[in-house]
């Protein structure tokens, strides 16, 4: 993985510049929103954590109480009570229900317990200790209540932990990969466009230079022709053409046969 | 960005238990125990004769069963299969560590709390340095 952020490979046109700019705006907005979501989730997370710690402590207490109640019941009703309880198990009367709650955009599971069917009261008619057994049962039902609540907290805790990690990963990705890449692309496109503009400008200037020189040359040649014409006109007015005067002069240097001297 | 892990919502899920005899008896009294037609129970009684393999198998079975929502496990039993408990990361069923008569609750070994030990100050209960 290169340490340097690349830029996207695009054709450097004005349209692409608009497109990439729009994407950068989208990425920035998304980054801000995800950061807010991550903060909200972290707040929830810490709250749940505090509740979990306190609930676990009280659970320790309640389990102790339930154990005491059971020991009392055993003492009063005799050791065989364990077996009769075991034999008496058929279908569970205490069950849990789970549904999901939407907290800050994350689906968290929630458990409630409910009593399904009648609790078997056969044991309470035992010769000894029916009351102790009732008390023991009540203590254990209370501890189940607490344990179900704890289970809810724990699953929400784990789910939130996961969600926070994912969101933070996305925030970091946007911040350190996507946005720099888009910014590099934008500066690249701008650079290319500027260079094209400079090329165009240069070409324009060059062509203008050619045109000017062309014009200049034509003007000079026209001027020369015009001067010649004026000279010819003048000599014609004086009765000779410039051309014949020239011939006469040149012939004068040659020997004329008609002249005897 | 779809949810990769779907949270199972059920209208009636059982509570499974892996603990010592007294704890299980107490919970059975409350009505948590369930024996279905094939004589499969939702609890496992752990005593001195139970092997680690049996506990492992029971744990794996309880966590893959569709009708179990919560698994209660005694902390000293959890210590025996610590690697399984720590690597478990599904939200449902929820794994809860409970103390037993001879082993009071020790937050330092709780698999959930140890994951976030770094969030706690050195004096808090979960860091185990009371």
Tab-separated table of C-alpha atoms in Angstrom:
chain	number	residue	atom	x	y	z
A	1	UNK	CA	0.000	0.000	0.000
A	2	UNK	CA	1.634	3.248	-1.058
A	3	UNK	CA	2.000	5.760	1.683
A	4	UNK	CA	1.316	8.594	-0.695
A	5	UNK	CA	-2.288	9.239	-1.638
A	6	UNK	CA	-2.896	8.794	-5.305
A	7	UNK	CA	-5.282	10.758	-7.385
A	8	UNK	CA	-8.070	9.311	-9.481
A	9	UNK	CA	-7.334	8.731	-13.129
A	10	UNK	CA	-9.668	11.070	-14.908
A	11	UNK	CA	-9.767	13.074	-18.103
A	12	UNK	CA	-8.911	16.635	-17.044
A	13	UNK	CA	-11.914	18.507	-18.366
A	14	UNK	CA	-14.102	21.165	-16.844
A	15	UNK	CA	-17.023	18.753	-16.486
A	16	UNK	CA	-14.890	16.288	-14.551
A	17	UNK	CA	-13.785	19.119	-12.319
A	18	UNK	CA	-17.402	19.818	-11.455
A	19	UNK	CA	-18.094	16.136	-10.829
A	20	UNK	CA	-15.097	15.646	-8.551
A	21	UNK	CA	-15.880	18.837	-6.635
A	22	UNK	CA	-19.393	17.554	-5.981
A	23	UNK	CA	-17.948	14.280	-4.698
A	24	UNK	CA	-15.620	16.136	-2.372
A	25	UNK	CA	-18.542	18.074	-0.921
A	26	UNK	CA	-20.416	14.801	-0.420
A	27	UNK	CA	-17.427	13.204	1.278
A	28	UNK	CA	-16.998	16.138	3.631
A	29	UNK	CA	-20.626	16.140	4.645
A	30	UNK	CA	-20.597	12.356	5.113
A	31	UNK	CA	-17.508	12.603	7.269
A	32	UNK	CA	-19.112	15.165	9.584
A	33	UNK	CA	-22.292	13.091	9.910
A	34	UNK	CA	-20.417	9.876	10.658
A	35	UNK	CA	-18.360	11.622	13.283
A	36	UNK	CA	-21.525	12.790	14.982
A	37	UNK	CA	-22.945	9.268	14.853
A	38	UNK	CA	-19.760	7.868	16.346
A	39	UNK	CA	-19.923	10.382	19.187
A	40	UNK	CA	-23.565	9.583	19.914
A	41	UNK	CA	-22.825	5.854	19.954
A	42	UNK	CA	-19.868	6.348	22.278
A	43	UNK	CA	-22.055	8.264	24.729
A	44	UNK	CA	-24.599	5.408	24.723
A	45	UNK	CA	-21.778	2.915	25.103
A	46	UNK	CA	-20.400	4.522	28.220
A	47	UNK	CA	-23.828	4.768	29.775
A	48	UNK	CA	-24.464	1.095	29.197
A	49	UNK	CA	-21.068	0.224	30.558
A	50	UNK	CA	-21.765	2.040	33.816
A	51	UNK	CA	-25.075	0.243	34.169
A	52	UNK	CA	-23.468	-3.108	33.470
A	53	UNK	CA	-20.873	-2.662	36.173
A	54	UNK	CA	-23.443	-1.720	38.786
A	55	UNK	CA	-25.835	-4.477	37.736
A	56	UNK	CA	-23.128	-7.113	37.928
A	57	UNK	CA	-22.310	-6.053	41.432
A	58	UNK	CA	-25.917	-6.292	42.559
A	59	UNK	CA	-26.204	-9.629	40.782
A	60	UNK	CA	-23.488	-10.998	43.005
A	61	UNK	CA	-25.534	-9.936	46.023
A	62	UNK	CA	-28.785	-11.385	44.761
A	63	UNK	CA	-27.266	-14.712	43.842
A	64	UNK	CA	-25.890	-14.945	47.335
A	65	UNK	CA	-29.337	-14.350	48.781
A	66	UNK	CA	-30.854	-16.949	46.515
A	67	UNK	CA	-28.236	-19.480	47.570
A	68	UNK	CA	-29.088	-18.814	51.185
A	69	UNK	CA	-32.770	-19.329	50.494
A	70	UNK	CA	-32.002	-22.606	48.773
A	71	UNK	CA	-29.866	-23.784	51.661
A	72	UNK	CA	-32.643	-22.948	54.047
A	73	UNK	CA	-35.140	-24.857	51.968
A	74	UNK	CA	-32.825	-27.825	51.777
A	75	UNK	CA	-32.315	-27.771	55.502
A	76	UNK	CA	-35.987	-27.690	56.224
A	77	UNK	CA	-37.259	-30.000	53.545
A	78	UNK	CA	-34.457	-32.504	53.475
A	79	UNK	CA	-31.869	-33.401	50.880
A	80	UNK	CA	-34.230	-35.315	48.623
A	81	UNK	CA	-35.806	-32.145	47.504
A	82	UNK	CA	-33.202	-31.816	44.789
A	83	UNK	CA	-34.256	-34.990	43.112
A	84	UNK	CA	-37.937	-34.215	43.266
A	85	UNK	CA	-37.294	-30.853	41.714
A	86	UNK	CA	-35.253	-32.456	38.964
A	87	UNK	CA	-37.938	-35.013	38.240
A	88	UNK	CA	-40.504	-32.326	38.031
A	89	UNK	CA	-38.991	-30.513	35.090
A	90	UNK	CA	-41.101	-30.591	31.963
A	91	UNK	CA	-41.374	-27.503	29.869
A	92	UNK	CA	-39.974	-24.215	30.959
A	93	UNK	CA	-42.385	-21.749	32.444
A	94	UNK	CA	-39.926	-18.871	32.494
A	95	UNK	CA	-38.908	-17.841	29.011
A	96	UNK	CA	-37.409	-14.789	27.385
A	97	UNK	CA	-38.561	-12.727	24.488
A	98	UNK	CA	-36.193	-10.751	22.320
A	99	UNK	CA	-36.880	-7.776	20.114
A	100	UNK	CA	-34.709	-5.062	18.622
A	101	UNK	CA	-34.652	-1.419	19.568
A	102	UNK	CA	-33.256	1.305	17.357
A	103	UNK	CA	-30.851	3.484	19.336
A	104	UNK	CA	-28.958	6.191	17.456
A	105	UNK	CA	-29.344	4.259	14.245
A	106	UNK	CA	-28.129	0.925	15.585
A	107	UNK	CA	-30.412	-2.036	16.183
A	108	UNK	CA	-29.874	-3.245	19.736
A	109	UNK	CA	-31.473	-6.436	21.053
A	110	UNK	CA	-33.593	-6.330	24.176
A	111	UNK	CA	-34.770	-9.231	26.301
A	112	UNK	CA	-37.854	-9.426	28.483
A	113	UNK	CA	-38.796	-12.443	30.470
A	114	UNK	CA	-42.305	-13.716	30.698
A	115	UNK	CA	-44.080	-16.484	32.460
A	116	UNK	CA	-45.476	-19.000	30.030
A	117	UNK	CA	-47.936	-21.359	31.558
A	118	UNK	CA	-48.429	-22.161	35.188
A	119	UNK	CA	-45.604	-22.734	37.589
A	120	UNK	CA	-45.818	-26.193	38.975
A	121	UNK	CA	-46.973	-25.979	42.512
A	122	UNK	CA	-46.803	-29.675	43.237
A	123	UNK	CA	-43.771	-29.286	45.408
A	124	UNK	CA	-45.270	-26.748	47.720
A	125	UNK	CA	-47.585	-29.358	49.115
A	126	UNK	CA	-44.652	-31.202	50.619
A	127	UNK	CA	-44.974	-32.243	54.159
A	128	UNK	CA	-42.150	-30.069	55.302
A	129	UNK	CA	-41.074	-26.682	54.250
A	130	UNK	CA	-43.637	-25.598	51.667
A	131	UNK	CA	-43.118	-22.012	52.715
A	132	UNK	CA	-39.349	-22.184	52.462
A	133	UNK	CA	-39.648	-23.562	48.995
A	134	UNK	CA	-41.942	-20.756	47.979
A	135	UNK	CA	-39.486	-18.226	49.364
A	136	UNK	CA	-36.639	-19.923	47.543
A	137	UNK	CA	-38.549	-19.883	44.306
A	138	UNK	CA	-39.347	-16.211	44.674
A	139	UNK	CA	-35.697	-15.405	45.319
A	140	UNK	CA	-34.610	-17.259	42.228
A	141	UNK	CA	-37.273	-15.615	40.075
A	142	UNK	CA	-35.985	-12.257	41.229
A	143	UNK	CA	-32.453	-13.196	40.295
A	144	UNK	CA	-33.661	-14.341	36.877
A	145	UNK	CA	-35.222	-10.926	36.396
A	146	UNK	CA	-31.919	-9.262	37.091
A	147	UNK	CA	-30.041	-11.702	34.921
A	148	UNK	CA	-32.322	-11.053	31.956
A	149	UNK	CA	-31.748	-7.337	32.328
A	150	UNK	CA	-28.029	-7.975	32.484
A	151	UNK	CA	-28.224	-10.068	29.327
A	152	UNK	CA	-29.922	-7.187	27.523
A	153	UNK	CA	-27.217	-4.794	28.642
A	154	UNK	CA	-24.490	-7.163	27.642
A	155	UNK	CA	-25.749	-7.826	24.126
A	156	UNK	CA	-26.361	-4.124	23.497
A	157	UNK	CA	-22.870	-3.491	24.772
A	158	UNK	CA	-21.305	-5.960	22.354
A	159	UNK	CA	-23.394	-4.768	19.418
A	160	UNK	CA	-22.578	-1.130	20.144
A	161	UNK	CA	-18.895	-1.945	20.420
A	162	UNK	CA	-19.011	-3.473	16.970
A	163	UNK	CA	-20.980	-0.570	15.504
A	164	UNK	CA	-18.585	1.981	16.977
A	165	UNK	CA	-15.592	0.174	15.519
A	166	UNK	CA	-17.191	0.092	12.056
A	167	UNK	CA	-18.189	3.749	12.155
A	168	UNK	CA	-14.763	4.845	13.309
A	169	UNK	CA	-13.191	2.821	10.560
A	170	UNK	CA	-15.372	4.614	8.002
A	171	UNK	CA	-14.583	8.029	9.478
A	172	UNK	CA	-10.871	7.358	9.306
A	173	UNK	CA	-11.125	6.036	5.768
A	174	UNK	CA	-12.939	9.157	4.603
A	175	UNK	CA	-10.545	11.431	6.384
A	176	UNK	CA	-7.253	9.893	5.345
A	177	UNK	CA	-7.931	8.220	2.009
A	178	UNK	CA	-10.988	9.470	0.168
A	179	UNK	CA	-10.736	13.193	0.823
A	180	UNK	CA	-6.993	13.581	0.088
A	181	UNK	CA	-7.463	11.559	-3.082
A	182	UNK	CA	-10.278	13.806	-4.280
A	183	UNK	CA	-8.322	16.929	-3.375
A	184	UNK	CA	-5.302	15.690	-5.310
A	185	UNK	CA	-7.518	14.965	-8.290
A	186	UNK	CA	-8.961	18.471	-8.174
A	187	UNK	CA	-5.543	20.124	-8.067
A	188	UNK	CA	-4.364	17.884	-10.895
A	189	UNK	CA	-7.340	18.823	-13.091
A	190	UNK	CA	-6.874	22.489	-12.288
A	191	UNK	CA	-3.198	22.268	-13.177
A	192	UNK	CA	-3.929	20.593	-16.483
A	193	UNK	CA	-6.621	23.125	-17.342
A	194	UNK	CA	-4.264	25.996	-16.555
A	195	UNK	CA	-1.600	24.465	-18.714
A	196	UNK	CA	-4.035	24.051	-21.619
A	197	UNK	CA	-5.040	27.652	-21.205
A	198	UNK	CA	-1.439	28.765	-21.260
A	199	UNK	CA	-0.822	26.708	-24.382
A	200	UNK	CA	-3.796	28.274	-26.049
A	201	UNK	CA	-2.692	31.726	-25.048
A	202	UNK	CA	0.798	31.083	-26.344
A	203	UNK	CA	-0.552	29.733	-29.626
A	204	UNK	CA	-2.756	32.753	-30.003
A	205	UNK	CA	0.107	35.134	-29.415
A	206	UNK	CA	2.285	33.312	-31.905
A	207	UNK	CA	-0.368	33.463	-34.577
A	208	UNK	CA	-0.880	37.110	-33.941
A	209	UNK	CA	2.858	37.617	-34.357
A	210	UNK	CA	2.824	35.837	-37.716
A	211	UNK	CA	-0.072	37.864	-38.894
A	212	UNK	CA	1.584	41.071	-37.928
A	213	UNK	CA	4.793	40.192	-39.731
A	214	UNK	CA	2.847	39.165	-42.820
A	215	UNK	CA	1.026	42.450	-42.778
A	216	UNK	CA	4.260	44.353	-42.339
A	217	UNK	CA	5.895	42.602	-45.299
A	218	UNK	CA	2.961	43.271	-47.558
A	219	UNK	CA	2.966	46.885	-46.563
A	220	UNK	CA	6.648	47.265	-47.371
A	221	UNK	CA	6.346	45.613	-50.783
A	222	UNK	CA	3.312	47.718	-51.611
A	223	UNK	CA	5.209	50.834	-50.623
A	224	UNK	CA	8.189	49.899	-52.832
A	225	UNK	CA	5.923	49.274	-55.813
A	226	UNK	CA	4.150	52.560	-55.225
A	227	UNK	CA	7.475	54.510	-55.230
A	228	UNK	CA	8.536	52.885	-58.516
A	229	UNK	CA	5.289	53.795	-60.134
A	230	UNK	CA	5.661	57.408	-59.101
A	231	UNK	CA	9.138	57.551	-60.635
A	232	UNK	CA	7.909	56.075	-63.932
A	233	UNK	CA	5.081	58.571	-64.125
A	234	UNK	CA	7.455	61.460	-63.600
A	235	UNK	CA	9.830	60.458	-66.364
A	236	UNK	CA	7.004	59.863	-68.825
A	237	UNK	CA	5.842	63.389	-68.223
A	238	UNK	CA	9.278	64.701	-69.132
A	239	UNK	CA	9.095	62.951	-72.531
A	240	UNK	CA	11.144	59.979	-72.060
A	241	UNK	CA	10.700	56.827	-70.386
A	242	UNK	CA	13.076	55.922	-67.836
A	243	UNK	CA	13.839	52.903	-69.823
A	244	UNK	CA	14.855	54.691	-73.067
A	245	UNK	CA	16.970	57.219	-71.229
A	246	UNK	CA	18.812	54.381	-69.785
A	247	UNK	CA	19.268	52.804	-73.276
A	248	UNK	CA	20.597	55.980	-74.718
A	249	UNK	CA	23.130	56.262	-72.003
A	250	UNK	CA	24.242	52.752	-72.467
A	251	UNK	CA	24.471	53.088	-76.252
A	252	UNK	CA	26.537	56.192	-75.914
A	253	UNK	CA	29.307	54.182	-74.530
A	254	UNK	CA	29.217	51.903	-77.576
A	255	UNK	CA	30.635	53.113	-80.938
A	256	UNK	CA	27.989	54.490	-83.245
A	257	UNK	CA	28.818	53.677	-86.930
A	258	UNK	CA	27.014	56.683	-88.261
A	259	UNK	CA	29.325	59.023	-86.501
A	260	UNK	CA	32.553	59.352	-88.430
A	261	UNK	CA	34.699	61.117	-85.811
B	1	UNK	CA	-23.742	-1.074	4.351
B	2	UNK	CA	-26.255	-3.809	5.181
B	3	UNK	CA	-26.244	-5.373	8.619
B	4	UNK	CA	-24.003	-8.338	8.371
B	5	UNK	CA	-25.158	-9.821	11.663
B	6	UNK	CA	-28.909	-10.158	11.891
B	7	UNK	CA	-30.200	-10.055	15.436
B	8	UNK	CA	-32.582	-12.924	15.945
B	9	UNK	CA	-35.887	-11.793	17.376
B	10	UNK	CA	-37.881	-14.574	18.888
B	11	UNK	CA	-41.066	-14.568	20.852
B	12	UNK	CA	-40.028	-17.296	23.208
B	13	UNK	CA	-36.484	-18.356	23.905
B	14	UNK	CA	-35.160	-20.537	26.679
B	15	UNK	CA	-32.513	-19.817	29.259
B	16	UNK	CA	-29.736	-22.399	29.230
B	17	UNK	CA	-27.548	-23.111	32.251
B	18	UNK	CA	-24.149	-24.649	32.860
B	19	UNK	CA	-23.522	-24.553	36.610
B	20	UNK	CA	-23.090	-26.578	39.746
B	21	UNK	CA	-25.866	-28.661	41.191
B	22	UNK	CA	-27.214	-26.237	43.751
B	23	UNK	CA	-27.479	-23.317	41.387
B	24	UNK	CA	-29.220	-25.456	38.795
B	25	UNK	CA	-31.619	-26.805	41.384
B	26	UNK	CA	-32.543	-23.321	42.412
B	27	UNK	CA	-33.194	-22.222	38.849
B	28	UNK	CA	-35.141	-25.372	38.087
B	29	UNK	CA	-37.318	-24.554	41.037
B	30	UNK	CA	-37.991	-21.153	39.528
B	31	UNK	CA	-39.151	-22.847	36.356
B	32	UNK	CA	-36.359	-22.277	33.918
B	33	UNK	CA	-35.714	-25.903	33.127
B	34	UNK	CA	-36.986	-27.472	29.962
B	35	UNK	CA	-36.942	-31.071	28.818
B	36	UNK	CA	-38.181	-31.663	25.311
B	37	UNK	CA	-39.521	-34.753	23.629
B	38	UNK	CA	-36.086	-36.092	22.875
B	39	UNK	CA	-35.049	-35.789	26.506
B	40	UNK	CA	-32.745	-32.927	25.647
B	41	UNK	CA	-32.401	-30.507	28.515
B	42	UNK	CA	-31.400	-26.907	28.486
B	43	UNK	CA	-29.055	-27.265	31.440
B	44	UNK	CA	-25.879	-29.101	32.292
B	45	UNK	CA	-24.947	-29.935	35.856
B	46	UNK	CA	-21.213	-29.612	36.392
B	47	UNK	CA	-19.658	-31.564	39.254
B	48	UNK	CA	-16.251	-32.971	39.989
B	49	UNK	CA	-16.742	-35.788	37.502
B	50	UNK	CA	-17.628	-33.681	34.483
B	51	UNK	CA	-14.903	-33.499	31.862
B	52	UNK	CA	-13.876	-30.345	30.083
B	53	UNK	CA	-14.919	-31.923	26.804
B	54	UNK	CA	-18.478	-32.406	28.064
B	55	UNK	CA	-18.625	-28.771	29.117
B	56	UNK	CA	-17.244	-27.668	25.749
B	57	UNK	CA	-19.786	-29.738	23.867
B	58	UNK	CA	-22.646	-28.446	25.952
B	59	UNK	CA	-21.500	-24.861	25.454
B	60	UNK	CA	-21.217	-25.298	21.706
B	61	UNK	CA	-24.602	-26.960	21.563
B	62	UNK	CA	-26.324	-24.274	23.586
B	63	UNK	CA	-24.867	-21.471	21.543
B	64	UNK	CA	-25.885	-22.995	18.240
B	65	UNK	CA	-29.395	-23.955	19.242
B	66	UNK	CA	-31.999	-21.659	17.736
B	67	UNK	CA	-34.352	-21.611	20.695
B	68	UNK	CA	-31.909	-20.490	23.378
B	69	UNK	CA	-31.667	-16.787	24.124
B	70	UNK	CA	-29.440	-16.624	27.195
B	71	UNK	CA	-26.745	-18.962	28.516
B	72	UNK	CA	-25.911	-18.707	32.217
B	73	UNK	CA	-22.562	-20.147	33.125
B	74	UNK	CA	-20.827	-20.311	36.471
B	75	UNK	CA	-17.659	-18.379	36.583
B	76	UNK	CA	-15.451	-21.265	37.621
B	77	UNK	CA	-16.866	-23.346	34.758
B	78	UNK	CA	-16.249	-20.455	32.395
B	79	UNK	CA	-12.642	-20.404	33.516
B	80	UNK	CA	-12.319	-24.011	32.386
B	81	UNK	CA	-13.447	-23.173	28.861
B	82	UNK	CA	-12.116	-19.608	28.887
B	83	UNK	CA	-10.826	-19.791	25.324
B	84	UNK	CA	-14.251	-20.757	23.949
B	85	UNK	CA	-16.035	-18.073	25.930
B	86	UNK	CA	-13.598	-15.359	24.940
B	87	UNK	CA	-13.740	-16.166	21.244
B	88	UNK	CA	-17.529	-16.139	21.204
B	89	UNK	CA	-18.777	-12.961	19.584
B	90	UNK	CA	-22.384	-13.447	18.512
B	91	UNK	CA	-24.920	-11.154	20.182
B	92	UNK	CA	-27.495	-13.914	20.623
B	93	UNK	CA	-27.511	-16.047	22.686
B	94	UNK	CA	-26.063	-13.828	25.397
B	95	UNK	CA	-23.449	-15.399	27.642
B	96	UNK	CA	-23.713	-14.379	31.276
B	97	UNK	CA	-21.224	-15.332	33.962
B	98	UNK	CA	-22.772	-15.923	37.363
B	99	UNK	CA	-21.070	-16.565	40.673
B	100	UNK	CA	-21.518	-19.822	42.489
B	101	UNK	CA	-21.686	-20.727	46.140
B	102	UNK	CA	-17.996	-21.424	46.577
B	103	UNK	CA	-16.658	-18.955	44.047
B	104	UNK	CA	-17.841	-15.397	44.533
B	105	UNK	CA	-18.056	-13.119	41.552
B	106	UNK	CA	-14.709	-12.000	40.209
B	107	UNK	CA	-14.967	-9.137	37.695
B	108	UNK	CA	-11.379	-9.474	36.575
B	109	UNK	CA	-12.160	-12.713	34.787
B	110	UNK	CA	-15.399	-11.720	33.178
B	111	UNK	CA	-14.941	-12.032	29.429
B	112	UNK	CA	-17.050	-8.992	28.609
B	113	UNK	CA	-15.544	-6.643	31.135
B	114	UNK	CA	-11.991	-7.669	30.362
B	115	UNK	CA	-12.552	-6.508	26.805
B	116	UNK	CA	-12.984	-2.957	27.944
B	117	UNK	CA	-10.516	-2.934	30.786
B	118	UNK	CA	-8.745	-0.020	29.191
B	119	UNK	CA	-11.808	2.157	29.656
B	120	UNK	CA	-11.735	1.816	33.406
B	121	UNK	CA	-9.598	3.619	35.913
B	122	UNK	CA	-7.289	1.505	38.018
B	123	UNK	CA	-9.582	1.729	41.032
B	124	UNK	CA	-12.800	0.617	39.416
B	125	UNK	CA	-14.356	-2.716	40.099
B	126	UNK	CA	-13.852	-4.167	36.643
B	127	UNK	CA	-10.142	-3.797	36.563
B	128	UNK	CA	-9.885	-6.274	39.422
B	129	UNK	CA	-7.376	-4.358	41.452
B	130	UNK	CA	-9.642	-3.501	44.319
